[in-house]
Coordinates of C-alpha atoms in Angstrom, one line a residue:
X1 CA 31.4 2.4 -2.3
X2 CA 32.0 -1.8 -3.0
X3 CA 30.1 -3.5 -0.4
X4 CA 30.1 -6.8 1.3
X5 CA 27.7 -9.6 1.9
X6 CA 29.0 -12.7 3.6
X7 CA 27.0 -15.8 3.9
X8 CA 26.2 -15.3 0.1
X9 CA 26.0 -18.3 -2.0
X10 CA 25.0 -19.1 -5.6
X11 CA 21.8 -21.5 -5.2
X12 CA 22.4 -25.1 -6.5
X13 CA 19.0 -24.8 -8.6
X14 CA 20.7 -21.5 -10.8
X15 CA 23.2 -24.4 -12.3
X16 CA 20.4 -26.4 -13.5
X17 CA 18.3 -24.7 -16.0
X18 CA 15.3 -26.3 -17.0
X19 CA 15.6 -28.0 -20.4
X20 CA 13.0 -25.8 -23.1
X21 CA 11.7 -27.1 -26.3
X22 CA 12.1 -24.8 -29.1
X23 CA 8.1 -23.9 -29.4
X24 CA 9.0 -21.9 -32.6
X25 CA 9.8 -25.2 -34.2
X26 CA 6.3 -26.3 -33.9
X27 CA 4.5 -24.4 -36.6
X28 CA 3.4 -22.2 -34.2
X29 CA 4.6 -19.0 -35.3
X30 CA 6.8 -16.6 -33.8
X31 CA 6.2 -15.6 -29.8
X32 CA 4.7 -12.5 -29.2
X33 CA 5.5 -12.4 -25.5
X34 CA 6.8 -14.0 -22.9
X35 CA 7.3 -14.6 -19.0
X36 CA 10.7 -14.2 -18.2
X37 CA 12.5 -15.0 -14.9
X38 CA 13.6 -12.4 -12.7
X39 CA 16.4 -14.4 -11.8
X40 CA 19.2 -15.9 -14.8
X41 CA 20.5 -18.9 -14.6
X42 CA 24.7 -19.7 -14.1
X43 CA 25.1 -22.2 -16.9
X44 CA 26.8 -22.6 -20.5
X45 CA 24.4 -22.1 -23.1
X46 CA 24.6 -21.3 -26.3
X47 CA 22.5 -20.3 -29.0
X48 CA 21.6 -17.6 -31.8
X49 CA 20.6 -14.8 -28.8
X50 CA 24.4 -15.7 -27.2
X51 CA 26.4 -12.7 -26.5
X52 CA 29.5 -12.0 -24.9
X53 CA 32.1 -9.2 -23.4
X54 CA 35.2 -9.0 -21.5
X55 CA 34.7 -5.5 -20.2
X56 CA 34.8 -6.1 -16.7
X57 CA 37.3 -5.2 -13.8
X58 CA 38.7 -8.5 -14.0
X59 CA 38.7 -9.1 -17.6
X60 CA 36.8 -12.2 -17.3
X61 CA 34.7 -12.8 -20.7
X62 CA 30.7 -13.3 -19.8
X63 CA 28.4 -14.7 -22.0
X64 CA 24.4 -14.3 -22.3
X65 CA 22.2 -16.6 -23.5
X66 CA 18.3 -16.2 -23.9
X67 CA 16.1 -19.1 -24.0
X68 CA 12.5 -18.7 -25.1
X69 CA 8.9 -20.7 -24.3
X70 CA 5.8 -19.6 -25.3
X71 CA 3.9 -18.5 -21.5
X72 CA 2.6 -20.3 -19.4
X73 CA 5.8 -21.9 -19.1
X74 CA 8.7 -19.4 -18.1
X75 CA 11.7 -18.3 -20.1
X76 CA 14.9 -17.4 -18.6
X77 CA 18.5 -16.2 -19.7
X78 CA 21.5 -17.8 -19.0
X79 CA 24.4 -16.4 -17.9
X80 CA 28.4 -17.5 -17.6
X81 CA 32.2 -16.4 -16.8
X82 CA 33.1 -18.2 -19.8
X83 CA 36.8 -17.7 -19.2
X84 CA 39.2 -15.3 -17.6
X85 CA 42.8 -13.8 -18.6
X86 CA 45.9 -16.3 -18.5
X87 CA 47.8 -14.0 -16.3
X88 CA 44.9 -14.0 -13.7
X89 CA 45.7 -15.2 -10.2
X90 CA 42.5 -16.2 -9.5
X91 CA 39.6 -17.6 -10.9
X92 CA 36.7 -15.5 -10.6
X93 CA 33.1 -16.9 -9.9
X94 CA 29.7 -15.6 -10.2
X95 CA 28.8 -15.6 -6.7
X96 CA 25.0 -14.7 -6.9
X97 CA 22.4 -15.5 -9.1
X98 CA 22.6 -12.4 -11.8
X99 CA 19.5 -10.3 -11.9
X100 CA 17.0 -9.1 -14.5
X101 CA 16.3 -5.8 -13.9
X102 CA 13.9 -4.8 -16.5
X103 CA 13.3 -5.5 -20.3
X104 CA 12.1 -2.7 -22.9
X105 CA 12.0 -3.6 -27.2
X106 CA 14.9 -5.4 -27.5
X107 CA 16.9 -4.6 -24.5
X108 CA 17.7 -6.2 -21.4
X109 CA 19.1 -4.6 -18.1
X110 CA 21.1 -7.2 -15.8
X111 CA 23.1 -7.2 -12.9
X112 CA 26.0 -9.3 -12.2
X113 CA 28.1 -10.1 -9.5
X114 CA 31.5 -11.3 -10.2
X115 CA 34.0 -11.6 -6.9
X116 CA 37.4 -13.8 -6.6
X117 CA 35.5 -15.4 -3.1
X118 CA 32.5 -17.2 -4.0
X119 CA 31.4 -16.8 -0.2
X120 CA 31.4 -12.7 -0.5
X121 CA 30.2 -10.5 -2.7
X122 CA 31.8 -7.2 -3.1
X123 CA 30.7 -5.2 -6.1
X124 CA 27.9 -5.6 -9.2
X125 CA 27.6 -4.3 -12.3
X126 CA 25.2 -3.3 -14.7
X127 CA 25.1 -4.4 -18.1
X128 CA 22.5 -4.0 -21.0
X129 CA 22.1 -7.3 -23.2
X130 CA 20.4 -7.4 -26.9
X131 CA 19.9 -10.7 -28.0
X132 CA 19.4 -10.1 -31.4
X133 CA 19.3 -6.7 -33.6
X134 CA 21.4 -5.8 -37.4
X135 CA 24.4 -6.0 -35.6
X136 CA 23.9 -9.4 -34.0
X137 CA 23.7 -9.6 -30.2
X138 CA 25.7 -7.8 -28.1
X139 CA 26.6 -7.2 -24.0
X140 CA 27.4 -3.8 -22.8
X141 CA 28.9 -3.0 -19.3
X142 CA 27.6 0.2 -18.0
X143 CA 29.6 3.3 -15.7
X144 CA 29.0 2.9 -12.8
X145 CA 26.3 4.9 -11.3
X146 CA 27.9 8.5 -9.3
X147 CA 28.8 7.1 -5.6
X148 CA 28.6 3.5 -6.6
X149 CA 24.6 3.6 -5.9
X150 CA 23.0 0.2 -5.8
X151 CA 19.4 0.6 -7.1
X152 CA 17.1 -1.7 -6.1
X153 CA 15.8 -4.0 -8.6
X154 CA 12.3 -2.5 -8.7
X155 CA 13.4 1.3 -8.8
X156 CA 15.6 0.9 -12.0
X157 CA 14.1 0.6 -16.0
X158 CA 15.6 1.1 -19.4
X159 CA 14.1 3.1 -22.0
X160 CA 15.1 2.3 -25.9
X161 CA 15.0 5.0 -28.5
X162 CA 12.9 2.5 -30.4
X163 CA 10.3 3.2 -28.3
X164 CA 10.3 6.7 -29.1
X165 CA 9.8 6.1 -32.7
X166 CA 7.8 8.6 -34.4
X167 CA 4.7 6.2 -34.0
X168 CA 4.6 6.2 -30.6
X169 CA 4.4 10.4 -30.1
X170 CA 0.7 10.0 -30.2
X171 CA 1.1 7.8 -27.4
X172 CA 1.2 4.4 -29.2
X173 CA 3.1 2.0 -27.0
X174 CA 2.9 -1.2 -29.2
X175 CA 4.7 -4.7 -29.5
X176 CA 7.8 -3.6 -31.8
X177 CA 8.3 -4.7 -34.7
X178 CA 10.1 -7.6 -36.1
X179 CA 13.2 -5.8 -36.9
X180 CA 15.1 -4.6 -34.4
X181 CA 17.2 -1.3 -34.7
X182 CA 20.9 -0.7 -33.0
X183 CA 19.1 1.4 -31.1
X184 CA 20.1 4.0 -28.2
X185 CA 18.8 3.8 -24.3
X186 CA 18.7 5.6 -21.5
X187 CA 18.4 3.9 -18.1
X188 CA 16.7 5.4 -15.6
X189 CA 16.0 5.3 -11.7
X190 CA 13.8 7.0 -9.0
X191 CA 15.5 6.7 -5.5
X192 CA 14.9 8.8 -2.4
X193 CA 17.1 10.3 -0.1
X194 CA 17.2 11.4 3.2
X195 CA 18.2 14.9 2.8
X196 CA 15.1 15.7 0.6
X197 CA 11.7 16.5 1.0
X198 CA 8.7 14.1 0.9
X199 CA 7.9 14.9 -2.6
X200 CA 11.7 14.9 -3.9
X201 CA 13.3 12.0 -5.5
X202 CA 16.7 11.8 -6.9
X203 CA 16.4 10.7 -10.5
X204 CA 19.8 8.6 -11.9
X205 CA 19.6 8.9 -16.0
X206 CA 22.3 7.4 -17.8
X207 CA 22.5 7.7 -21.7
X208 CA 24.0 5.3 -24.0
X209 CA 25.7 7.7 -26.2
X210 CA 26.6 9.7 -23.5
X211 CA 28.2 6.9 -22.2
X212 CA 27.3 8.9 -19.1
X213 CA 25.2 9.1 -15.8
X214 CA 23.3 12.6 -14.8
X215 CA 21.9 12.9 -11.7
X216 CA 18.7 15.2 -10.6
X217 CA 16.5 16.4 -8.5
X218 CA 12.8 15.6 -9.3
X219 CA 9.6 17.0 -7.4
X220 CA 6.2 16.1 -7.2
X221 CA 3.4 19.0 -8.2
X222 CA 2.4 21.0 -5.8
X223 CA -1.5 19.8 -6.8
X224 CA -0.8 16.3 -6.7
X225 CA -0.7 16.2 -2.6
X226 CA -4.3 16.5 -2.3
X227 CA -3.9 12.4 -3.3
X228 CA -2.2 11.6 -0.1
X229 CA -2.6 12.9 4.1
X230 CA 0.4 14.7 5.1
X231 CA 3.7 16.9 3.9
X232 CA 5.5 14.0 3.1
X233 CA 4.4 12.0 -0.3
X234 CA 4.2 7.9 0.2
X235 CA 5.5 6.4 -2.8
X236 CA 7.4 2.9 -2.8
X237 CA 8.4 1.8 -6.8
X238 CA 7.7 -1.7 -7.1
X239 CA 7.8 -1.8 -10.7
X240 CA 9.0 0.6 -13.5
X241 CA 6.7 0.9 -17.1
X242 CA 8.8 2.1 -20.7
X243 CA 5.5 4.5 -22.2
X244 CA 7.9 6.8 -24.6
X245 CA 6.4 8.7 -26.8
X246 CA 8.0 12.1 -28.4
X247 CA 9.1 13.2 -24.6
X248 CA 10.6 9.8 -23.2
X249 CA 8.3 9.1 -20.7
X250 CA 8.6 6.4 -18.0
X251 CA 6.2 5.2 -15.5
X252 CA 7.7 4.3 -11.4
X253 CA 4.8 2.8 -10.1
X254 CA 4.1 1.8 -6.4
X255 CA 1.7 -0.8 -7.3
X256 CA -0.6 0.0 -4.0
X257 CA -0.8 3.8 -4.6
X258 CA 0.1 4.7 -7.8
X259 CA 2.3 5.7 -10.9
X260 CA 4.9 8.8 -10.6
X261 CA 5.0 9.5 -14.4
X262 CA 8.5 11.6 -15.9
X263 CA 9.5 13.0 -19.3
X264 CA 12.8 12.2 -19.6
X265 CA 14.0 14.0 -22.3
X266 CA 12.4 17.3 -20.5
X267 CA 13.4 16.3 -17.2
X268 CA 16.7 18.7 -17.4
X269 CA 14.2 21.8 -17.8
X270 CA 10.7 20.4 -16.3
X271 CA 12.3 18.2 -13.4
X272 CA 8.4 17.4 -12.4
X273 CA 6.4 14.4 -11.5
X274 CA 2.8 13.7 -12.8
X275 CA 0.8 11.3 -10.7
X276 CA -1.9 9.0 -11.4
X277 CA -4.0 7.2 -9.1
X278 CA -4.2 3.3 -9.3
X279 CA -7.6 1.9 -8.8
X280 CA -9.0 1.3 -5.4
X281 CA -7.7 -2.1 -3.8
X282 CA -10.3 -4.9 -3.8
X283 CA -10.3 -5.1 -0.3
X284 CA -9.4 -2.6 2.9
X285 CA -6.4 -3.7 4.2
X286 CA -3.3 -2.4 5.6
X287 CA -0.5 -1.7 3.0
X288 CA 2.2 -4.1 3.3
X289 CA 4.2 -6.5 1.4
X290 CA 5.6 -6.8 -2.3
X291 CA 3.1 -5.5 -4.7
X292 CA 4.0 -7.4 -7.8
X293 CA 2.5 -10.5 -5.5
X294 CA -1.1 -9.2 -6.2
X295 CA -0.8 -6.6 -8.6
X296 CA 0.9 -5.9 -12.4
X297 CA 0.4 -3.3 -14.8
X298 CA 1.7 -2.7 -18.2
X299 CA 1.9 -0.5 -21.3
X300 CA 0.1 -2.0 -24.3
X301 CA -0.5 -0.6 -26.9
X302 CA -2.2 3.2 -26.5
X303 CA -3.6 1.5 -23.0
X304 CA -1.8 1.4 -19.5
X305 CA -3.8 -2.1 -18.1
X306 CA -3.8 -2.4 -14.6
X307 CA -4.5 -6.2 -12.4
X308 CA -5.6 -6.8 -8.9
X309 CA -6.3 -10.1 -7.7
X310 CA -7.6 -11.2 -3.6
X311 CA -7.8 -14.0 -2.1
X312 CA -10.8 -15.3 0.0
X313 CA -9.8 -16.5 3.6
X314 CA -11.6 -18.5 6.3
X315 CA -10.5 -19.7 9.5
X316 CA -8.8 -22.9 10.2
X317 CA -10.2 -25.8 11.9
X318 CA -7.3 -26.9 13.8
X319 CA -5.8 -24.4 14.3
X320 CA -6.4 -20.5 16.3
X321 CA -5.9 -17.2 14.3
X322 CA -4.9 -19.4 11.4
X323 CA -6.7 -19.2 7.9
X324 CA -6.9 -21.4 4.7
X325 CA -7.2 -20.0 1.4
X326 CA -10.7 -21.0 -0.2
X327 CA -10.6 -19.2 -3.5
X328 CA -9.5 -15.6 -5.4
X329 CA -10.9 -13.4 -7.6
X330 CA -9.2 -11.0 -10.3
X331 CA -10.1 -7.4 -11.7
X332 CA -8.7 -5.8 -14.6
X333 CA -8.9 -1.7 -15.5
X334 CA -7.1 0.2 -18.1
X335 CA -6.9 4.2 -19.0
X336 CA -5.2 5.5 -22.3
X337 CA -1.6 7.1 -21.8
X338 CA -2.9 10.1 -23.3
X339 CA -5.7 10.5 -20.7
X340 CA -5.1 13.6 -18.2
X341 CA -3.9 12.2 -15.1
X342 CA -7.2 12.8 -13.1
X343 CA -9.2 10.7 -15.7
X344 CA -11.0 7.8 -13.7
X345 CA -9.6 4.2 -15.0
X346 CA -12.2 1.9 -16.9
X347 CA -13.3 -1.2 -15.4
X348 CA -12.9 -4.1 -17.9
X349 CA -13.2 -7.7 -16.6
X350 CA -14.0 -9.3 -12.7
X351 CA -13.9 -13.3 -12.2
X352 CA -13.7 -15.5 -9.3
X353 CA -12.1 -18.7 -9.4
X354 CA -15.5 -20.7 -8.1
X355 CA -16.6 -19.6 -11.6
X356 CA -14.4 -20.7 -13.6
X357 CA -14.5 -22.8 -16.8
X358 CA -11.7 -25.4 -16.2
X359 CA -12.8 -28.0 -19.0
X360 CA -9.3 -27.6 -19.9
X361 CA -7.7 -31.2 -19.9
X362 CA -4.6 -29.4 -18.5
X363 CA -6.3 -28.5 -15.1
X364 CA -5.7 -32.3 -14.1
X365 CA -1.8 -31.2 -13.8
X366 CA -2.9 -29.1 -10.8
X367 CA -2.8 -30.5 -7.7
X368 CA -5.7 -32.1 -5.7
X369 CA -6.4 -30.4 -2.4
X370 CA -9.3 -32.7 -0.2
X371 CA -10.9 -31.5 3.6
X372 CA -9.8 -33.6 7.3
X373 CA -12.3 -36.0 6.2
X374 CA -10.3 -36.9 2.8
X375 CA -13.1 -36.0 0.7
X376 CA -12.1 -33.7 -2.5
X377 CA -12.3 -29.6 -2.3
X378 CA -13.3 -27.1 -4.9
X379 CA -11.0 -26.3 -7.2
X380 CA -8.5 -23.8 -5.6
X381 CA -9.5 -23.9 -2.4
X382 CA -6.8 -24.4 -0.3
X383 CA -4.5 -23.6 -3.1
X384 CA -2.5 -20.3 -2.5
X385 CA -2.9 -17.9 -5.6
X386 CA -0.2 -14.8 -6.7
X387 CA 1.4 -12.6 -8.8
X388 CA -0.9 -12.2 -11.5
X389 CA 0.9 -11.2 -15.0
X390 CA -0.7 -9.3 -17.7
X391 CA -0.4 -10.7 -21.2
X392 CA 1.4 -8.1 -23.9
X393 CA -0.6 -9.3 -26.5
X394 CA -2.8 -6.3 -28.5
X395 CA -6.4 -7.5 -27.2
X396 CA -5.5 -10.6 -25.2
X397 CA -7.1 -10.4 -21.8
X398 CA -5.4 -13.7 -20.5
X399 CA -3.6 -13.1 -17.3
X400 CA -1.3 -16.2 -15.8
X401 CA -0.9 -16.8 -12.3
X402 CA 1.1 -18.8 -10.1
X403 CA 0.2 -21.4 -7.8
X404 CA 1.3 -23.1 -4.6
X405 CA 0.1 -25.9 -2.0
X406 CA 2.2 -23.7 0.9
X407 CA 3.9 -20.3 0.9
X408 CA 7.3 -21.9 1.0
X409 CA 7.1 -25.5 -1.4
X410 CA 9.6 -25.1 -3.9
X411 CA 7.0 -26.7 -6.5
X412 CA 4.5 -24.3 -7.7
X413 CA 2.4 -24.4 -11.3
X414 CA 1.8 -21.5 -13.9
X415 CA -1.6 -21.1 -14.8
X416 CA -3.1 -19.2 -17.9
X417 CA -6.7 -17.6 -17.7
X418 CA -8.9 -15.5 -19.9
X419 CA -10.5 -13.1 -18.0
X420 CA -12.9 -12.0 -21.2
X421 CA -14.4 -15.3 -20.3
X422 CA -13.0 -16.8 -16.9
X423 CA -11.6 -19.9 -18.6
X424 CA -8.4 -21.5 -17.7
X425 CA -6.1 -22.0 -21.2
X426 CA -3.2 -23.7 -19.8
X427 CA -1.3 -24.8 -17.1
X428 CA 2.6 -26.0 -16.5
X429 CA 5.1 -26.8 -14.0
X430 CA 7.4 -24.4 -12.3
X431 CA 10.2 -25.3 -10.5
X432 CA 10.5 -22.6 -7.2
X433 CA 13.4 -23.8 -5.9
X434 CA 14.9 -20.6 -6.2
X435 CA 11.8 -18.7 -4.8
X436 CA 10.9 -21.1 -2.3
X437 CA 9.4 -17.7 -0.4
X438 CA 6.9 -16.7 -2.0
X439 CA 8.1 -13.9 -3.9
X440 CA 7.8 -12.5 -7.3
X441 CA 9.9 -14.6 -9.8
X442 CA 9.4 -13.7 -13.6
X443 CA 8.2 -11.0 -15.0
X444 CA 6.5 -9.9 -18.7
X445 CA 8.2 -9.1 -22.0
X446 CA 7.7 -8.6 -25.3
X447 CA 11.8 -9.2 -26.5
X448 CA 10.9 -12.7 -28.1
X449 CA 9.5 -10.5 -30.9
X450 CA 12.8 -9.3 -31.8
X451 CA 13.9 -13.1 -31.9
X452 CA 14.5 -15.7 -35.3
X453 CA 12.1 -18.0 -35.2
X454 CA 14.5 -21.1 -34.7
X455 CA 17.3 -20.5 -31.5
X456 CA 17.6 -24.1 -30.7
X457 CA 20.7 -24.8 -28.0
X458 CA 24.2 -25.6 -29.7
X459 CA 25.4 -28.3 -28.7
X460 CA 28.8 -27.8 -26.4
X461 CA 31.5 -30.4 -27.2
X462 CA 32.6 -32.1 -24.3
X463 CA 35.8 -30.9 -22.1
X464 CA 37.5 -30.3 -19.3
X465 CA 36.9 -27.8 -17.1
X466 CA 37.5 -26.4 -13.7
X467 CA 35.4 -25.5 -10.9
X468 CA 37.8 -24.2 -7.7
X469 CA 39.2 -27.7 -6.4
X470 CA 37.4 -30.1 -8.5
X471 CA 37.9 -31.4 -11.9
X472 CA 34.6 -32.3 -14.1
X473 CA 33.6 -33.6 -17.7
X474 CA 30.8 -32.1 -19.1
X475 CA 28.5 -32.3 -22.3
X476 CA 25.5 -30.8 -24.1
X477 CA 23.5 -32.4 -21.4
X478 CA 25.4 -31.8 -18.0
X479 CA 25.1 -28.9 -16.4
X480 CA 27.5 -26.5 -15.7
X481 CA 28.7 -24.0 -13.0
X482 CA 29.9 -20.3 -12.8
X483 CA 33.6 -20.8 -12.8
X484 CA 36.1 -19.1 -15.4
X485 CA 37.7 -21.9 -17.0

């Protein structure tokens, strides 16, 4: 059913994408993973990962672009209604920043909002994006899902057939290789519904060469209640893990409780959930919250890894009931994917930030934080820590973190560490205008291994171009805005 959101406005930050280096070009070698922003950018960029299509409702072409840096800075993608059809009576906009959804091999699921009124948004769609394969890239639009559901962007994953390669049906769940394969997908997503019990979920499949969505009903086993109190089975997906193997099998994890694991390509004759425990929280406190700001986890190699991190509190001088943050530390466990579901997780590395190694000369980027009296803090204290992100690297243990002076600046840092030995490795800027909040904004992915070693930006010749009343010039080095033109 197309739905309505008024007030809605494309931030002026998602026309400005941060200018990126081409890190390949620096004799580094290729990029084995990256941090990728949750949300794209609205802006004309071009370059070897650029894709387009005009299968839309309006038959408005849109073109994907994804630009690469090696973590801790942040890659994004780019996206733009790069023109629309000549006997169009409007000029269609992209009204909302589009949004990554999730990433698996080479294989990107977005959402995009395109609407006539850039005020209103009245329908998405979902499209899958593969910046570079055999075929060159490509953009897909998806069928809708049945009823028009609108998943929520942490319910919803994408599965590629490449990760079912024969290599992974002993569980293997590696970086993929260089070459990339036209491969098939199936996108799947774990919703509840009101009319079912607590350990029911509906389960939305849709399969590429299908070309098709299915829709069914998946349970929880019986045994598995003995992990929670009550008839009705807690279970919130915060974030959604591609493991594959010979059975397709995807993990929806609620980051505070645990991971809901489902064959997919048994699901029509075993419709059943396995669940698996995450490890104890570092603290006791009420459940509450997004849990990607203090938690990720992640399939690498034959290992699921798992990351909590806590921050210590004390109260404020100045102010009642009011506490400063005076340092964090971080845990780390992993399990193999093969492991029954009631195998404990291993612990594997603990630090806290008072013991850390920051000889790094890039620790002077971070800012300075000093007491009422002027005199200067520890480092981090007073310095709000979250959402730690696990490195995809095979036997890397660096985890990067974000940081902020207050909850709502819109400048916040990225900061690298190595838990094997609590040193810091890097840190850069990060510009949070666009999650000024405090929310989660990027996430992991290992696509950049599917990418040529050189994408450096085209540059775009200057033109006119239209955007609703105004007329602008732009070049390679303006920036540019969601308009059709």
């Amino acid at each position: 059913m197309p739905f309505g959101w008024h007030l809605v406005r494309l931030q002026d930050g998602s026309l400005r994408p941060p200018v990126l280096d081409d890190d390949n070009a620096e004799g580094e070698g290729e990029i084995p993973w990256v941090l990728l922003e949750d949300r794209a950018y609205v802006a004309d960029r071009r370059n070897a990962t650029t894709a387009t299509s005009d299968s839309n409702r309006f038959g408005a072409e849109i073109q994907v672009t994804f630009c690469s840096a090696r973590p801790p800075r942040v890659s994004y993608l780019c996206v733009f209604c790069s023109r629309r059809p000549a006997d169009a009576k409007e000029a269609e906009v992209i009204a909302m920043e589009p949004k990554v959804l999730f990433t698996d091999a080479n294989l990107v699921l977005l959402r995009i909002y395109l609407s006539p009124d850039r005020d209103q948004i009245f329908e998405s769609d979902l499209y899958v994006y593969r910046p570079a394969g055999d075929g060159g890239p490509s953009l897909t639009l998806l069928e809708r899902p049945p009823g028009d559901r609108i998943f929520q962007i942490s319910q919803v994953g994408i599965l590629s057939s490449h990760t079912n390669c024969s290599d992974k049906s002993s569980g293997l769940s590696s970086l993929r290789p260089h070459r990339a394969p036209e491969d098939s997908y199936i996108v799947a997503a774990l919703c509840r519904d009101q009319w079912l019990e607590g350990g029911q979920f509906l389960l939305y499949l849709y399969d590429s060469k299908l070309k098709s969505w299915t829709v069914y009903t998946v349970s929880v086993e019986d045994q598995q209640f003995q992990h929670q109190e009550g008839a009705y089975f807690l279970h919130n997906t915060s974030k959604v893990i591609a493991i594959g193997g010979k059975d397709g099998t995807v993990g929806f994890v609620d980051l505070w409780r645990g991971i809901l694991l489902c064959d997919l390509l048994l699901v029509k004759d075993v419709p059943r959930l396995r669940y698996i425990k995450v490890p104890p929280p570092l603290r006791d406190a009420e459940i509450h919250g997004d849990g990607r700001l203090s938690r990720d986890i992640a399939v690498i190699e034959d290992r699921i890894r798992y990351v909590q991190q806590k921050t210590f509190w004390k109260p404020c001088p100045l102010y009642v009931d009011e506490y400063n943050p005076v340092g964090w530390m971080a845990s780390t466990w992993s399990r193999l994917i093969t492991s029954p579901v009631d195998d404990p997780w291993e612990t594997q590395h603990t630090i806290k930030s008072s013991e850390m190694d920051i000889s790094n000369s890039q620790f002077e980027l971070l800012p300075k934080m000093h007491d009422n009296a002027g005199r200067p803090l520890p480092p981090f204290e007073m310095l709000n820590i979250c959402q730690p992100t696990l490195s995809l690297r095979a036997g890397d243990a660096s985890i990067c973190f974000m940081v902020k002076i207050n909850f709502d600046d819109d400048e916040a840092w990225v900061i690298d560490v190595d838990m094997s030995n609590n040193k810091l490795q890097g840190v850069t800027e990060f510009d949070a205008t666009r999650s000024a909040c405090f929310v989660s904004a990027y996430m992991h992915s290992g696509i950049s291994k599917y990418l040529k070693k050189a994408s450096v930006l085209q540059r775009i010749p200057a033109k006119q171009w239209t955007n609703g009343h105004k007329t602008l010039s732009r070049d390679s080095s303006q920036q540019h805005t969601s308009m059709c033109g």
